[in-house]
Coordinates of C-alpha atoms and ligand atoms in Angstrom, one line a residue:
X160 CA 0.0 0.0 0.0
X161 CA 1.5 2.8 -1.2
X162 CA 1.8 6.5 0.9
X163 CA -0.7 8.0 -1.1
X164 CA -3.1 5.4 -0.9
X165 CA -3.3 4.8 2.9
X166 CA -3.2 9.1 3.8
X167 CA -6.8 8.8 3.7
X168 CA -6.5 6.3 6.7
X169 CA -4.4 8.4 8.6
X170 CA -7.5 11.2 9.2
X171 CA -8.8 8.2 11.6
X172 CA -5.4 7.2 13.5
X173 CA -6.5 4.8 16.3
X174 CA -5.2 5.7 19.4
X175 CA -4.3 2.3 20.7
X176 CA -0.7 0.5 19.6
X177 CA -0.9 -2.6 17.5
X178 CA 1.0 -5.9 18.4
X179 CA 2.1 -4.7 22.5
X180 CA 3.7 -1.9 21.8
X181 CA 5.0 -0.2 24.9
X182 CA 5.2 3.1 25.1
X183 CA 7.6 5.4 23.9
X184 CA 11.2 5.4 25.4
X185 CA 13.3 8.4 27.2
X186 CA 14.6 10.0 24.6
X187 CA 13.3 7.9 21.6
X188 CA 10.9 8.9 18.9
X189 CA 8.8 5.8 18.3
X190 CA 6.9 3.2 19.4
X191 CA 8.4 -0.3 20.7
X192 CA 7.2 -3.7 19.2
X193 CA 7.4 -6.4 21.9
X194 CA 9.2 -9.4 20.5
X195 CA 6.8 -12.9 20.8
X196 CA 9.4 -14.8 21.4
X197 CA 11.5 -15.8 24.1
X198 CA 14.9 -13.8 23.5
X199 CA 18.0 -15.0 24.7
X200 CA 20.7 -14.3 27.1
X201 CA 22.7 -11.4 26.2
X202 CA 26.7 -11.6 25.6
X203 CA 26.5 -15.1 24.7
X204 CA 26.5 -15.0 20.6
X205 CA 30.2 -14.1 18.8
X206 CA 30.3 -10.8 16.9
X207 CA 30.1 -11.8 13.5
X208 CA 32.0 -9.0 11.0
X209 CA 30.3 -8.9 7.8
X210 CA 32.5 -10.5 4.6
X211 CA 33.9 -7.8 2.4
X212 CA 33.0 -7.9 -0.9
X213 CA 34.8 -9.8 -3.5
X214 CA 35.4 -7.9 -6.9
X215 CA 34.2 -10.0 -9.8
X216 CA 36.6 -8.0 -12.1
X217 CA 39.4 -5.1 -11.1
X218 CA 36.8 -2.4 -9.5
X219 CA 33.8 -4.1 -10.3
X220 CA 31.5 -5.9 -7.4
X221 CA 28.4 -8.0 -8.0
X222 CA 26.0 -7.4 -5.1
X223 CA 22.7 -9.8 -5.4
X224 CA 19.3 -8.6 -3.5
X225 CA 17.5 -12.0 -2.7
X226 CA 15.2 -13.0 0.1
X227 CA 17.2 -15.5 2.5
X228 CA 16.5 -17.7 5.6
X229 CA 19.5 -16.6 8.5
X230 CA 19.9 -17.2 12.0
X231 CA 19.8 -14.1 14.0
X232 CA 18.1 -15.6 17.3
X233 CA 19.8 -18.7 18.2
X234 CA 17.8 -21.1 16.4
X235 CA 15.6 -19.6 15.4
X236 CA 14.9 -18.7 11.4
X237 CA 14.8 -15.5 10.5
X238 CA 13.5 -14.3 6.8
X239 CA 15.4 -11.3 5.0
X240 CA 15.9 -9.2 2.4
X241 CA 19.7 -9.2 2.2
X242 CA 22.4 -7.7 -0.1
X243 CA 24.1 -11.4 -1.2
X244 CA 21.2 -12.9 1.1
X245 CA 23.1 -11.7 3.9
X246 CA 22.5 -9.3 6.9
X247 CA 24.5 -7.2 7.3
X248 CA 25.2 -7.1 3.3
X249 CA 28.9 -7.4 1.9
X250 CA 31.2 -4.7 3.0
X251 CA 32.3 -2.7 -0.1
X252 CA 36.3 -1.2 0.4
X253 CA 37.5 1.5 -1.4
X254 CA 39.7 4.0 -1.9
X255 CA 39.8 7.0 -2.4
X256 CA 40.3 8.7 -6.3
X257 CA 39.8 5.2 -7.5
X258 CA 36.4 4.8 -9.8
X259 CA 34.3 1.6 -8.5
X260 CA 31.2 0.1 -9.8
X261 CA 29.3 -2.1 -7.9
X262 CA 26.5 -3.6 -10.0
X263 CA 22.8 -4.3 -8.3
X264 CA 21.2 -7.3 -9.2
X265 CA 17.7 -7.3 -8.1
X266 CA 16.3 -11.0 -7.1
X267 CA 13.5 -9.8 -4.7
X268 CA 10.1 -9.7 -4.9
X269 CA 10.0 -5.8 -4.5
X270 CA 11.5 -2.5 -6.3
X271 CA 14.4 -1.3 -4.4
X272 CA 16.7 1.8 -5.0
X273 CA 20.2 1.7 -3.8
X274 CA 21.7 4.8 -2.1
X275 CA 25.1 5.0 -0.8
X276 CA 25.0 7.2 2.3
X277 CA 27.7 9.7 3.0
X278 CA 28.7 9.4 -1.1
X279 CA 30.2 12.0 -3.2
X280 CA 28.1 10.8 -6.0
X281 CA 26.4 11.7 -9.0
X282 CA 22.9 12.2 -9.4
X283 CA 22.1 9.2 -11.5
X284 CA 23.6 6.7 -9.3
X285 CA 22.5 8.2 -5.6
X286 CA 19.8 6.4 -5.7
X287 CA 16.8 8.9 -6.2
X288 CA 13.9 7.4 -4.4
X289 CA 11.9 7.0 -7.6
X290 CA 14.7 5.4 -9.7
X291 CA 13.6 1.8 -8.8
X292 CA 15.4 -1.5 -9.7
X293 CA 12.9 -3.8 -10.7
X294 CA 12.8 -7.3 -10.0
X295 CA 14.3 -10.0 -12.4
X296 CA 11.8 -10.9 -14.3
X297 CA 9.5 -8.4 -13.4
X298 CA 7.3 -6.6 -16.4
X299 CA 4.9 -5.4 -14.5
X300 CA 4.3 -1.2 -14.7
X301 CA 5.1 -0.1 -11.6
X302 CA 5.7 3.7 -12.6
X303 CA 1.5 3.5 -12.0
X304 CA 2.3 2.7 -8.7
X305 CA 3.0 6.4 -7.7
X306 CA 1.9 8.6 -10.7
X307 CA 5.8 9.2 -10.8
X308 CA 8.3 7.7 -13.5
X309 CA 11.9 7.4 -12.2
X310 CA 14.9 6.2 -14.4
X311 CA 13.7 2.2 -13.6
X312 CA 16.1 -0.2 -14.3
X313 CA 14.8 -3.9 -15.2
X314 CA 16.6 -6.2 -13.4
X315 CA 20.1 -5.0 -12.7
X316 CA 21.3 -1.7 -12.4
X317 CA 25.3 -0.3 -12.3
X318 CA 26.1 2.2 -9.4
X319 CA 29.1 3.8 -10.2
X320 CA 31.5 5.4 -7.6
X321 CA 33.9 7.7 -8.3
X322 CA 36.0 7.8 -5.1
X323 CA 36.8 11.2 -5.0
X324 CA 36.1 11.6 -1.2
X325 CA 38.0 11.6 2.0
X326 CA 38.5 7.7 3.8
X327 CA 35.1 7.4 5.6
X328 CA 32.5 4.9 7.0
X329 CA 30.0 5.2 4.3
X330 CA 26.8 2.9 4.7
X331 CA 25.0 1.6 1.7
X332 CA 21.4 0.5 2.4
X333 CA 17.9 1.2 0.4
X334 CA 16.0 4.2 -0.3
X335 CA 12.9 3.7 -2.2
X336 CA 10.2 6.6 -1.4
X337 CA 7.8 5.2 0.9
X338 CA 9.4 1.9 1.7
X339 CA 12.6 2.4 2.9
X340 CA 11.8 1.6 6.6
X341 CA 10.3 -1.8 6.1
X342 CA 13.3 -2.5 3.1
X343 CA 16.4 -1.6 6.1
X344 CA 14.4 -3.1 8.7
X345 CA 14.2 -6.4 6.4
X346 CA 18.3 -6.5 6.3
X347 CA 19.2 -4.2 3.1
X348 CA 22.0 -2.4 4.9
X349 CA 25.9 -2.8 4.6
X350 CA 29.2 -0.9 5.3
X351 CA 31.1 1.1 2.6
X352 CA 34.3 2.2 3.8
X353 CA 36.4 4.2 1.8
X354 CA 40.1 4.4 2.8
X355 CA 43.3 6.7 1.6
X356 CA 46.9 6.9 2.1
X357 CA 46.5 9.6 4.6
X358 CA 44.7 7.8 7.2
X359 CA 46.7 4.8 6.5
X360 CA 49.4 6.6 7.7
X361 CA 48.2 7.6 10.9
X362 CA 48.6 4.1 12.5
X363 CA 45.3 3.8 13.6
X364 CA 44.1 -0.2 14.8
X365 CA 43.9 -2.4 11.9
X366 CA 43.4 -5.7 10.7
X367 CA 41.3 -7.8 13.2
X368 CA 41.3 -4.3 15.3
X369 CA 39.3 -2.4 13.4
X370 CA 35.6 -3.2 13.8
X371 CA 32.5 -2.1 11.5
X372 CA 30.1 -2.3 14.8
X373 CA 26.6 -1.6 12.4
X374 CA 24.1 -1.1 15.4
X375 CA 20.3 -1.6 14.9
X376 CA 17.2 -2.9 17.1
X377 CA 14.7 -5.1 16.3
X378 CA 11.6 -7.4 17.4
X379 CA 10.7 -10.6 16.4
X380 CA 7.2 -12.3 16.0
X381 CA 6.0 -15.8 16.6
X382 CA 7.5 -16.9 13.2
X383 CA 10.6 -15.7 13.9
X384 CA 10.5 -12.9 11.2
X385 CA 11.4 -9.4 11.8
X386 CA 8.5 -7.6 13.5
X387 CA 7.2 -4.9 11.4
X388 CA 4.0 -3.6 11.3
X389 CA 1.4 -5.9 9.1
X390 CA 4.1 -7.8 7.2
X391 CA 3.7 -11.5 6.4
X392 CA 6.5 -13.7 6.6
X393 CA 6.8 -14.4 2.5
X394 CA 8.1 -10.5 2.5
X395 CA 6.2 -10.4 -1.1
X396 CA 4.8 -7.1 -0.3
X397 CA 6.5 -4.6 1.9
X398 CA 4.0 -2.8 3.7
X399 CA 3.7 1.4 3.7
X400 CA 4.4 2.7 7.4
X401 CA 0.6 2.3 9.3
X402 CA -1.2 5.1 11.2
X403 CA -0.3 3.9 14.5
X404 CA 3.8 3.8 13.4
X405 CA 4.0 7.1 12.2
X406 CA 6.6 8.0 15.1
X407 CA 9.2 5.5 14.4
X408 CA 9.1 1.7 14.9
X409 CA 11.2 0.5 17.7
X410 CA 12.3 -2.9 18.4
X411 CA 13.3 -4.5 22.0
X412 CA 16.6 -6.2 20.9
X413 CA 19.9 -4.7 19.9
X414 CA 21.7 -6.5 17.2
X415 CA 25.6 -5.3 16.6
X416 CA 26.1 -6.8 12.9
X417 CA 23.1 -8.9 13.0
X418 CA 23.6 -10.4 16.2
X419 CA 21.3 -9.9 19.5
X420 CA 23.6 -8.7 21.9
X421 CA 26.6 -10.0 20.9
X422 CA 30.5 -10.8 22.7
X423 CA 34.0 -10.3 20.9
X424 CA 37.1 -11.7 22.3
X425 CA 39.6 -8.7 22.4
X426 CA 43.3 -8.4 23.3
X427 CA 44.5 -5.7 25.7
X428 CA 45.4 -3.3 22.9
X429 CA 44.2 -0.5 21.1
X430 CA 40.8 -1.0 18.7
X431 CA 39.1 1.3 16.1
X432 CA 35.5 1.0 16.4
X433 CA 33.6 2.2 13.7
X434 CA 30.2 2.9 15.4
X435 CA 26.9 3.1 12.7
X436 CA 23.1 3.8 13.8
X437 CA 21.5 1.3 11.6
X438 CA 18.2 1.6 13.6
X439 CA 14.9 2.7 12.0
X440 CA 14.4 5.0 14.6
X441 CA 16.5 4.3 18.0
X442 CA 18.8 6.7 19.0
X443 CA 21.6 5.3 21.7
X444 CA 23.9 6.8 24.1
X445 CA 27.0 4.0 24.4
X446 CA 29.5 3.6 26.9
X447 CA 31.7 1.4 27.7
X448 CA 31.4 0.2 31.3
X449 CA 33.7 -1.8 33.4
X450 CA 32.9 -4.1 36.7
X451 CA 33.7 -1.3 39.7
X452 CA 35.9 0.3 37.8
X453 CA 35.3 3.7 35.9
X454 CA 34.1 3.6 31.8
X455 CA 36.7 3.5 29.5
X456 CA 37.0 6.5 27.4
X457 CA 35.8 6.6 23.6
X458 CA 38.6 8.3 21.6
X459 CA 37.1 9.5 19.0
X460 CA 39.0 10.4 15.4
X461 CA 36.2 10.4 13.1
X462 CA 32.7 11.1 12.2
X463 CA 30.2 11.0 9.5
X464 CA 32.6 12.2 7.0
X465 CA 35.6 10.8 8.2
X466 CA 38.7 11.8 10.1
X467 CA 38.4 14.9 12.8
X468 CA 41.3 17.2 12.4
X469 CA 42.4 15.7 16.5
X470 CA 40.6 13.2 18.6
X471 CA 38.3 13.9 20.7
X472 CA 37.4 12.3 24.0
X473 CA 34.3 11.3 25.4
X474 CA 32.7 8.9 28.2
X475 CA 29.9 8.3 26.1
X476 CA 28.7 8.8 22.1
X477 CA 25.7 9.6 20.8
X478 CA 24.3 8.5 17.5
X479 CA 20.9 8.8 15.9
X480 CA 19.8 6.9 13.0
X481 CA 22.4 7.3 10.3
X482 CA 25.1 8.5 12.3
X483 CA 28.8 7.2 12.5
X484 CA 31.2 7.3 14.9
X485 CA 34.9 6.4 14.4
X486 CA 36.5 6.1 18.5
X487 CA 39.6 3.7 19.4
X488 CA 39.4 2.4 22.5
X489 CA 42.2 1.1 24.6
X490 CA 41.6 -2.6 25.9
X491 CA 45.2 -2.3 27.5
X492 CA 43.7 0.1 30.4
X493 CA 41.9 -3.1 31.8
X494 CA 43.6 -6.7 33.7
X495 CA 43.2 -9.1 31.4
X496 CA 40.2 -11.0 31.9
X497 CA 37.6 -7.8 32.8
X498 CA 34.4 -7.8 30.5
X499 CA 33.6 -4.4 29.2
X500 CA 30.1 -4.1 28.3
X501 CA 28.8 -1.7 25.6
X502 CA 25.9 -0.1 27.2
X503 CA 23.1 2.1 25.9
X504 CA 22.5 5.3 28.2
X505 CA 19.2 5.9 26.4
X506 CA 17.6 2.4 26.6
X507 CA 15.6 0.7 28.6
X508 CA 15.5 -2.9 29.9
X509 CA 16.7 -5.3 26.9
X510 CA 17.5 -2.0 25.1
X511 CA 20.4 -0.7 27.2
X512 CA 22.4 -3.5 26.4
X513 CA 24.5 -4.0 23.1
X514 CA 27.2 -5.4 23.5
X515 CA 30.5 -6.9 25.0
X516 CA 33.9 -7.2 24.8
X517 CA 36.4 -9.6 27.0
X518 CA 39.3 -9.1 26.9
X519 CA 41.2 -12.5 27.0
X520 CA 44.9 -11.9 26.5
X521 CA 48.1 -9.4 26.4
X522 CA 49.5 -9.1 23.2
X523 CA 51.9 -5.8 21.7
X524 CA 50.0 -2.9 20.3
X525 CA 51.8 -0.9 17.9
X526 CA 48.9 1.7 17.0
X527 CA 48.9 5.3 17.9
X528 CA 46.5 8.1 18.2
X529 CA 48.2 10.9 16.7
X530 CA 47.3 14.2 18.4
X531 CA 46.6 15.7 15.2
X532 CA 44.9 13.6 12.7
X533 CA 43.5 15.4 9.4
X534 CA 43.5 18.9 8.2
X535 CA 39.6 19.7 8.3
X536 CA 38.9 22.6 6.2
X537 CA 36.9 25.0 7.9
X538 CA 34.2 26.2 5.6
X539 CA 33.9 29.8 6.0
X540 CA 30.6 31.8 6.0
X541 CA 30.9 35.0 3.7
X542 CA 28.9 37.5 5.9
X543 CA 26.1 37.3 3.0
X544 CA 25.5 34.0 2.6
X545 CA 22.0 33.2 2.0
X546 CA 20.7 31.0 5.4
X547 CA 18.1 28.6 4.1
X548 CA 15.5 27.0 7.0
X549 CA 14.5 23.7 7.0
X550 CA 11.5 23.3 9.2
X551 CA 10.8 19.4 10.3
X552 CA 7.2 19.5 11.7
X553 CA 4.3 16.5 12.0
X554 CA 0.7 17.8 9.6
X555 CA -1.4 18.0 9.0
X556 CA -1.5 19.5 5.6
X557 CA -4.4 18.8 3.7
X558 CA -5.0 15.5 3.8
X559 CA -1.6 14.1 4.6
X560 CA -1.2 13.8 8.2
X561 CA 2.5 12.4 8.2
X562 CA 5.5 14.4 8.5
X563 CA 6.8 17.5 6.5
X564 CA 9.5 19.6 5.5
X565 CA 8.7 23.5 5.9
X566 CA 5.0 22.0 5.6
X567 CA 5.0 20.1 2.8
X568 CA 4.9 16.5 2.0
X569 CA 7.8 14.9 -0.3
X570 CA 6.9 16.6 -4.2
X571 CA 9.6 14.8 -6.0
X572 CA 8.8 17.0 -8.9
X573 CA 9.3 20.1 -7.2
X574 CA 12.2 20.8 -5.5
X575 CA 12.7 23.0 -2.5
X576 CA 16.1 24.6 -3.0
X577 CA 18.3 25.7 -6.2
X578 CA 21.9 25.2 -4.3
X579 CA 24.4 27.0 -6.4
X580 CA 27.5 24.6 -6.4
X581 CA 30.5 25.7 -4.5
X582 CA 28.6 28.4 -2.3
X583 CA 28.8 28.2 1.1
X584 CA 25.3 28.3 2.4
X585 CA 23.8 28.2 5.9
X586 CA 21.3 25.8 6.6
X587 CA 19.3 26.1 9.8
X588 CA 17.3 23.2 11.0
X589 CA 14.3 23.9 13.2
X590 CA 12.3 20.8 14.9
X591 CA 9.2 19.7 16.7
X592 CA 10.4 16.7 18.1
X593 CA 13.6 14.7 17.5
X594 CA 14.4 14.6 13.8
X595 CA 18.2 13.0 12.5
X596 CA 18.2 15.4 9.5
X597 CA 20.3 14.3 6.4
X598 CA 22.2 15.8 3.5
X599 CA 22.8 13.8 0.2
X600 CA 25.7 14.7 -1.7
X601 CA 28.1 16.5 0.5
X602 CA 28.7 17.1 4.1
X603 CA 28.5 19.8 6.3
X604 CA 29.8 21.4 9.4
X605 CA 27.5 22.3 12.5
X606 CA 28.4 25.6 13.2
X607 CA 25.3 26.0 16.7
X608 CA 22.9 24.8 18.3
X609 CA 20.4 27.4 19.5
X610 CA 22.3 30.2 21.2
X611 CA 25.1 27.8 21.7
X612 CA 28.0 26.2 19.9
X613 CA 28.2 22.3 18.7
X614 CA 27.2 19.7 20.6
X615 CA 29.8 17.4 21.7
X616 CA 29.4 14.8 18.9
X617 CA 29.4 17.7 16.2
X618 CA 33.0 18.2 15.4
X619 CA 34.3 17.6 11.9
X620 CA 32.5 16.7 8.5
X621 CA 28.8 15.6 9.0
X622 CA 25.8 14.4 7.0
X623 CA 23.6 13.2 9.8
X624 CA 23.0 15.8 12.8
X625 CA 20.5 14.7 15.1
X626 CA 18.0 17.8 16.0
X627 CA 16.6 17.7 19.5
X628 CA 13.1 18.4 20.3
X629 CA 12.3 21.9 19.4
X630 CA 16.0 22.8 18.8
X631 CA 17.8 24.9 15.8
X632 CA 20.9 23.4 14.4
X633 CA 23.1 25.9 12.1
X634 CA 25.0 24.3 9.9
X635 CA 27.8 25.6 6.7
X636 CA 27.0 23.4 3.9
X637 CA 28.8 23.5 0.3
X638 CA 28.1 21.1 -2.6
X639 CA 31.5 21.0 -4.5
X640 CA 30.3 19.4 -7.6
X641 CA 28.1 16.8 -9.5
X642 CA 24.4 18.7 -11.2
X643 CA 21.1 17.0 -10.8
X644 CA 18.6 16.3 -8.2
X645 CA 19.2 15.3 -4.6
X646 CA 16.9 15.1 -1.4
X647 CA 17.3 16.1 2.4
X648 CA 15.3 14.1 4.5
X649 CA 14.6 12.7 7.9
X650 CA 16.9 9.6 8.9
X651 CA 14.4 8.1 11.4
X652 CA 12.8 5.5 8.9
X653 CA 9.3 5.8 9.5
X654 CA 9.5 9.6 9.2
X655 CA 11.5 9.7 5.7
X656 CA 8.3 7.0 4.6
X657 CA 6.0 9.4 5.7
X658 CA 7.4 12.0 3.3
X659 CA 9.7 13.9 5.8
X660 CA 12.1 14.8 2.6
X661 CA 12.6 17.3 0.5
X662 CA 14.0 17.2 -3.1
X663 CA 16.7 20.0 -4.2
X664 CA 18.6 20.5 -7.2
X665 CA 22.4 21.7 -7.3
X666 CA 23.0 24.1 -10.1
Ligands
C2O1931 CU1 21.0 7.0 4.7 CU2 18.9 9.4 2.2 O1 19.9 8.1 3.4
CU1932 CU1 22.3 9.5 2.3
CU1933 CU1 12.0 12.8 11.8

């Protein structure tokens, strides 16, 4: 059911919660599903880290959308939509000024659109929310589906990746207007990590001590299929986000990489976690605590848009949906033996788990944190440059009662903005309640929040800031290149389906 078709049932939202939800959380924007069935002990299932991808020929990947069967809940059988039939999907390494393409083959029974989040990438292959790839197979018209054509590809479509970007932890995961929620939630997410000469020489933790840590909740139902709202276990149809979801769709188990709660075996040594908010909706506040002794500190060297120009310490990190965090943390500071358990300031219950690491053994650690880490160009404001507001705000309007940008719905034929390229601009984000806005194209620099300066978790490049309740965020932002049509949106899930986006064209 597409967005425009169930509008008309939002004008009669139900008050009650559908399938035990409980309440929203501190801090959260959503509602919890209860899972219905029993979940397991936490810390007891090994980290997996997802494979990285294999190219099929030099700087060319294969990645194949199909519905698989995986074990996420100890056995228990759990249907996906996964990249390769796997969730997480493949992790895709590149580097930077070197052109990739990573073909998308489409063996599901829905649409999907690819978008590659925190790319430097043109138009054509950032996965506009209306440039679908169609099933295998598939003839049927589905440009009917939304009044709106998009460039549809029939089967297979080639995303090409030019590279020319500083070494970050990109995330690659789907984006089809309306659908996206129930698409991630399914399993199509995966890390895209883009590395150059420069950070290699830092001397960061590497090899086995460098962790992609993707980070998303979820619920389960008697079948052992992710809960969702109204979705059957065949995944045939993806459902459109219902009335009583419209706030986000929380789920009652953390998964780190697709596993509930999971336990790594560390040594006493120095390791670079990259830290992603896969969730829909759940926003987390980690630390890292130790048995009666104080939390170990989160360096942290890079963000959203890779490295900050020096670390940056913390005793805890917060991420909303969308957001990365690039920390080290130092394992030697502990006795060997001591379990340090990731833990979520904002949860609740199950929820303020995610994860833990024991350390088992001493070993030599080589790495360094080098005081100064990157030169991060500061973008400078020009004392006339336009300042463009973005207001994220519930309806109603009309007959849409979902969520809107500067009161409008999603009109992917008519853009908001005409961003001249290479112009720094001030954007100022205003909010009713908690929105994670996001850029596509470029990043940006928080420059305040309300009457204040950034946040602690604002420093360096950004595409994902995460606007409090009734806050303004400032930030400089500056498209460097690449023409064409690009959207901002809302990063909690349920909000982007329910048309919190806004389409802009660079010029
Ligand atoms: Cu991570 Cu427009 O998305
Ligand atoms: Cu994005
Ligand atoms: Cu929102």
């Amino acid at each position: 059911m597409g967005r425009r078709t169930f509008l008309g049932l939002l004008g009669a939202t139900a008050a009650g919660v559908a399938l035990g939800g409980c309440g929203t959380a501190a801090g959260q924007t959503g509602e919890q599903i209860a899972s219905a069935l029993p979940l397991p002990p936490p810390f007891r299932v090994p980290l997996p880290v997802p494979p990285v991808a294999r190219p099929v020929a030099p700087d060319r990947y294969l990645i194949t959308q199909r519905v698989a069967e995986v074990e996420v809940l100890p056995g228990v059988r759990t249907p996906v939509l996964g990249y390769d039939g796997i969730f997480p999907g493949p992790t895709v390494e590149a580097r930077r000024g070197r052109r990739i393409v990573v073909r998308h083959r489409n063996e599901l029974p829905v649409p999907t659109v690819v978008h590659l989040h925190g790319g430097h990438t043109a138009p054509e292959h950032d996965g506009w929310p209306l440039d679908l790839v169609l099933p295998v197979g598939d003839t049927s018209d589905w440009s009917g589906h939304h009044g709106m054509v998009g460039d549809h590809s029939a089967g297979e479509r080639d995303h090409v990746y030019d590279g020319e970007q500083r070494a970050a932890t990109l995330w690659y995961h789907d984006h089809r207007m309306d659908f996206t929620g129930p698409a991630v939630h399914h399993g199509l997410a995966g890390f895209h990590l883009v590395r150059d000469d420069e950070e290699d020489a830092l001397g960061l933790p590497r090899g086995e001590r460098e962790l992609p840590l993707m980070i998303c909740d979820r619920s389960f139902a008697a079948d052992g299929a992710f809960a969702y709202p109204s979705l059957d276990r065949s995944l045939r149809t993806l459902p459109g986000v219902e009335a009583d979801w419209t706030e986000g769709v929380l789920g009652d188990v953390v998964l780190v990489n697709g596993a509930p709660w999971p336990v790594h075996e560390v040594d006493a040594a120095r390791y670079r976690l990259r830290l992603l908010n896969a969730s829909g909706a759940r926003r987390y506040r980690l630390s890292l605590t130790v048995p009666g002794a104080p939390d170990l500190p989160l360096v942290q060297v890079g963000s959203d848009g890779g490295l900050l120009g020096a670390p940056v310490e913390h005793a805890a990190v917060e991420l909303a949906p969308g957001e990365r965090s690039d920390v080290v943390v130092d394992f030697g500071l502990v006795p060997v033996g001591t379990e340090v358990t990731v833990r979520n300031g904002l949860g609740r219950g199950t929820t303020a788990d995610v994860l833990r690491f024991r350390v088992v053994r001493a070993a030599p650690d080589d790495s360094r944190v080098p005081a100064v880490l990157s030169e991060v160009e500061p973008l400078v404001v020009p004392a006339d440059a336009p300042v463009r507001t973005w207001t994220f705000t519930r309806g109603p309007v009309g007959d849409h009662r979902g969520w809107t940008i500067n009161g409008l719905p999603f009109r992917p034929d008519e853009p908001q903005a005409r961003v001249p390229l290479g112009e720094v601009e001030v954007w100022r984000f205003v909010t009713d309640v908690h929105h994670p806005v996001h850029v596509h194209l470029d990043p940006f620099q928080v420059l305040r929040r309300g009457a204040g300066g950034p946040g602690p978790w604002d420093a360096g490049w950004k595409d994902t800031v995460d606007v409090r309740p009734a806050e303004i965020v400032d930030v400089a932002v500056r498209f460097a290149d690449h023409r064409g049509r690009y959207v901002v949106h809302c990063h909690n899930l349920e909000h982007e389906d329910m048309a919190m986006m806004a389409a802009l064209d660079t010029v």
